[in-house]
Short mmCIF file of C-alpha atoms in Angstrom, two decimals:
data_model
loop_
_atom_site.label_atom_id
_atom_site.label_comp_id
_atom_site.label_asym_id
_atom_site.label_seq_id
_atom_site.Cartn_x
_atom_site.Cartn_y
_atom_site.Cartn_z
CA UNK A 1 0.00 0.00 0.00
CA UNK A 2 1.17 3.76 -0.73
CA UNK A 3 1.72 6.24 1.71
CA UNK A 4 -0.27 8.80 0.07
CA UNK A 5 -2.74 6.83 -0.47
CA UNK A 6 -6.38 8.34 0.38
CA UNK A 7 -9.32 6.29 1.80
CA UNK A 8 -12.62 6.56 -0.13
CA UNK A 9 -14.51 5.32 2.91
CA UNK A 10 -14.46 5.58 7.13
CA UNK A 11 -14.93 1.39 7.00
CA UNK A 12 -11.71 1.34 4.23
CA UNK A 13 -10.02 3.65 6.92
CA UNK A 14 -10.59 1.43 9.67
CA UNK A 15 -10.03 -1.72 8.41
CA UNK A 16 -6.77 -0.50 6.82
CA UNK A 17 -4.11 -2.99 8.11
CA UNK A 18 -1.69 -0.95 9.33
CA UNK A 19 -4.58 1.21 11.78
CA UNK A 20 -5.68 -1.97 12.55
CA UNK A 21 -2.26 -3.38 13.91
CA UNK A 22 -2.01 -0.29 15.64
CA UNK A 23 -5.22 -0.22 17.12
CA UNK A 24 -4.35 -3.94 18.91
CA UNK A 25 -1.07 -2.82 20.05
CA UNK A 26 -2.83 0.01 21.65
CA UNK A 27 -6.15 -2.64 22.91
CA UNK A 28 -3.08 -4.82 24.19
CA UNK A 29 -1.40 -2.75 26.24
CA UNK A 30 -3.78 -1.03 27.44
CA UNK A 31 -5.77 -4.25 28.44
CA UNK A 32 -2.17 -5.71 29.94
CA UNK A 33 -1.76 -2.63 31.71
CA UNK A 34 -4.98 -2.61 33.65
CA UNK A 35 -5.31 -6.54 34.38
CA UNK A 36 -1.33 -6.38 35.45
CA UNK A 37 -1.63 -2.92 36.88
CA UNK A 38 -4.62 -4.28 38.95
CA UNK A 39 -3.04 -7.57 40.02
CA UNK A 40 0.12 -5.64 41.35
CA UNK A 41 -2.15 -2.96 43.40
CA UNK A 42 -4.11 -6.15 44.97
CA UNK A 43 -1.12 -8.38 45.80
CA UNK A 44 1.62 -4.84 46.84
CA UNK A 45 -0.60 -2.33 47.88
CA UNK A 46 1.20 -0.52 44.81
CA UNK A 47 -0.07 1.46 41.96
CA UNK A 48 1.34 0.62 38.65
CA UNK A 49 2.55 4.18 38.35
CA UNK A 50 4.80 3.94 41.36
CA UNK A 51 5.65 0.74 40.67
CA UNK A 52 7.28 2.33 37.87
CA UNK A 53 8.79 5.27 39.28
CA UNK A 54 10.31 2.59 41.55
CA UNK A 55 11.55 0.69 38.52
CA UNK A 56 13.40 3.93 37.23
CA UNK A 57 14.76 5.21 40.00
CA UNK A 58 16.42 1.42 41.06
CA UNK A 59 17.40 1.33 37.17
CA UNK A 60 19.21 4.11 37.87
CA UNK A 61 21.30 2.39 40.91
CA UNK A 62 23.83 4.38 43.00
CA UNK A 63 23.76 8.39 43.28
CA UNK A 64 19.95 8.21 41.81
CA UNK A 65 18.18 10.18 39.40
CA UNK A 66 16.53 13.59 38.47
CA UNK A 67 13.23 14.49 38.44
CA UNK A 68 13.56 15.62 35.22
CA UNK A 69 15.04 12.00 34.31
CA UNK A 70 12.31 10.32 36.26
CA UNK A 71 9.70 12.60 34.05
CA UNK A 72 11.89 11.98 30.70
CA UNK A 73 11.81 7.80 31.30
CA UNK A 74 7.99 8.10 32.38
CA UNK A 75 7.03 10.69 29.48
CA UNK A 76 5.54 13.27 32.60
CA UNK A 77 5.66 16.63 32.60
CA UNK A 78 8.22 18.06 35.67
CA UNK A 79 4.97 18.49 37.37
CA UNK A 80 3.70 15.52 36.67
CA UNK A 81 6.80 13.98 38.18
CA UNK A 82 7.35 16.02 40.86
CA UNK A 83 3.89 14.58 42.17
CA UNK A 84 4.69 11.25 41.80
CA UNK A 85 8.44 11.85 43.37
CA UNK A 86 6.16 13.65 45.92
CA UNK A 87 4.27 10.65 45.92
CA UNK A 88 6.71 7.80 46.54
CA UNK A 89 8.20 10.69 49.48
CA UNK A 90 5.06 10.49 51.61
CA UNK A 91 4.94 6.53 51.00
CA UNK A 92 8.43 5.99 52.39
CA UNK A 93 9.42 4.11 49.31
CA UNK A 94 11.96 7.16 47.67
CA UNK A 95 13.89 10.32 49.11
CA UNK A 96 15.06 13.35 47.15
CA UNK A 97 17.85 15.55 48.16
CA UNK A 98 19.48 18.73 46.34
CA UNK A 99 22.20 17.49 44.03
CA UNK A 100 25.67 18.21 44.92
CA UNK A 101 26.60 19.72 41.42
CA UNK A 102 23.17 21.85 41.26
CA UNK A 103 21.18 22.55 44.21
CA UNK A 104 18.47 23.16 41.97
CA UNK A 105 18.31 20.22 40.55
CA UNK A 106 16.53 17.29 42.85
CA UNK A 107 18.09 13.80 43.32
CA UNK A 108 15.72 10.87 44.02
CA UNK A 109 16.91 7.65 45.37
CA UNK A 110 15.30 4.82 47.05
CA UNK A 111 14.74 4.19 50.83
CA UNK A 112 14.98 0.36 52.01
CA UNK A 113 11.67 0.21 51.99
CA UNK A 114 11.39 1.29 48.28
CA UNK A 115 14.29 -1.13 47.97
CA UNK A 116 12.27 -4.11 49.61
CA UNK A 117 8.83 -3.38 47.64
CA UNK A 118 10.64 -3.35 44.69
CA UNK A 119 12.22 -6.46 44.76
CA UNK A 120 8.90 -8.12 46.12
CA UNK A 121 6.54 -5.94 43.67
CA UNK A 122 9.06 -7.06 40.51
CA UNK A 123 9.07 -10.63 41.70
CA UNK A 124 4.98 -10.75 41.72
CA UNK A 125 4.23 -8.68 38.33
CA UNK A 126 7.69 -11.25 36.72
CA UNK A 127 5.45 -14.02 37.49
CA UNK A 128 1.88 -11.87 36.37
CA UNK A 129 4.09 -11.08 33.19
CA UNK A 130 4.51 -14.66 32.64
CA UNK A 131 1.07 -15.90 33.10
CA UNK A 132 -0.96 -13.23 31.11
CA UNK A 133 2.07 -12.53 28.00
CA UNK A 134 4.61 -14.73 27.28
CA UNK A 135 2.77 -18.22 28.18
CA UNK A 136 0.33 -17.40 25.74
CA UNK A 137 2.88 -16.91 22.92
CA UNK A 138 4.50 -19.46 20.45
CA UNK A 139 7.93 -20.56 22.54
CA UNK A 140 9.86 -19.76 18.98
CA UNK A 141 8.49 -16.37 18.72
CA UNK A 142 9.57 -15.06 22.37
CA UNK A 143 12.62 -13.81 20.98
CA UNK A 144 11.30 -12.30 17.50
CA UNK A 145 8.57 -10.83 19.90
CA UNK A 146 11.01 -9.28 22.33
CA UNK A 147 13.23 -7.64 19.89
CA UNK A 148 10.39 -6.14 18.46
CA UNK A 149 8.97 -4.88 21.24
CA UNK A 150 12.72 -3.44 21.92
CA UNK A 151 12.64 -1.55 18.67
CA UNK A 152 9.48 -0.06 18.87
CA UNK A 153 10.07 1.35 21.98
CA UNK A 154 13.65 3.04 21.40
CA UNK A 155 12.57 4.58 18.27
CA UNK A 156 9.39 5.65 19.92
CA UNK A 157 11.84 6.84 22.53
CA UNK A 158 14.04 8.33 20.41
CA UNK A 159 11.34 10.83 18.83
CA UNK A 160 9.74 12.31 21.61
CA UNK A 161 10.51 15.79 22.65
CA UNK A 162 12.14 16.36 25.83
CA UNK A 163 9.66 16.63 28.56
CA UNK A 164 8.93 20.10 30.11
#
């Protein structure tokens, strides 16, 4: 199919294939997200969102990360991630100091408690991952699926702007 090509119809539109693979890459993470998003609240007590921001911050590892970083790997605005740093703050799970280079600039770095959920929450959503993706996949596509996947989201990452 062209590029340019023009759609004499709404159903031609939506049944073109490549909206249509689109469309259930967006239904299918969307669905994951809730259904695994839900299953990590019930079993941690944790949202999925900071789940996540405890996923960045321990990808990060010693000396931490920005705010800005945290909203740059999460796609938030500062604000945005300045409430969820705030978040994770009142929870116990993260801490945020001035950084040593620029005291404007705030550090966030996990407590042991952040530490200790983290471990526990990955272990629990590992095994929810498991169950609801990859065992429902052909064992000789994991890989093909996984570099894919991989792809997608470093170009994706690759053309967004930087967050404000």
């Amino acid at each position: 199919m062209r590029d340019d090509h023009e759609f004499g119809s709404a159903k031609e539109a939506a049944n073109d294939p490549r909206i249509l693979v689109f469309g259930r890459l967006l239904g299918a993470a969307n669905g994951l997200e809730y259904l695994l998003g839900k299953a990590l609240e019930n079993e941690t007590g944790l949202t999925h969102s900071l789940f996540e921001l405890l996923l960045v911050v321990g990808r990060a590892g010693e000396g931490g990360i920005s705010t800005k970083g945290i909203a740059q790997a999460k796609v938030l605005t500062s604000g945005g991630a300045t409430r969820l740093v705030h978040r994770g703050v009142e929870l116990g799970l993260v801490s945020r100091r001035a950084s040593t280079e620029d005291r404007r600039v705030q550090i966030v770095e996990l407590t042991p408690e952040g530490e200790r959920l983290a471990v526990e929450a990955s272990t629990i959503h590992a095994r929810n991952i498991e169950q609801l993706v990859l065992a429902i996949l052909p064992a000789n596509d994991l890989g093909a699926f996984e570099e894919s996947v991989k792809v997608l989201s470093k170009h994706a990452a690759s053309q967004l702007p930087v967050m404000p």
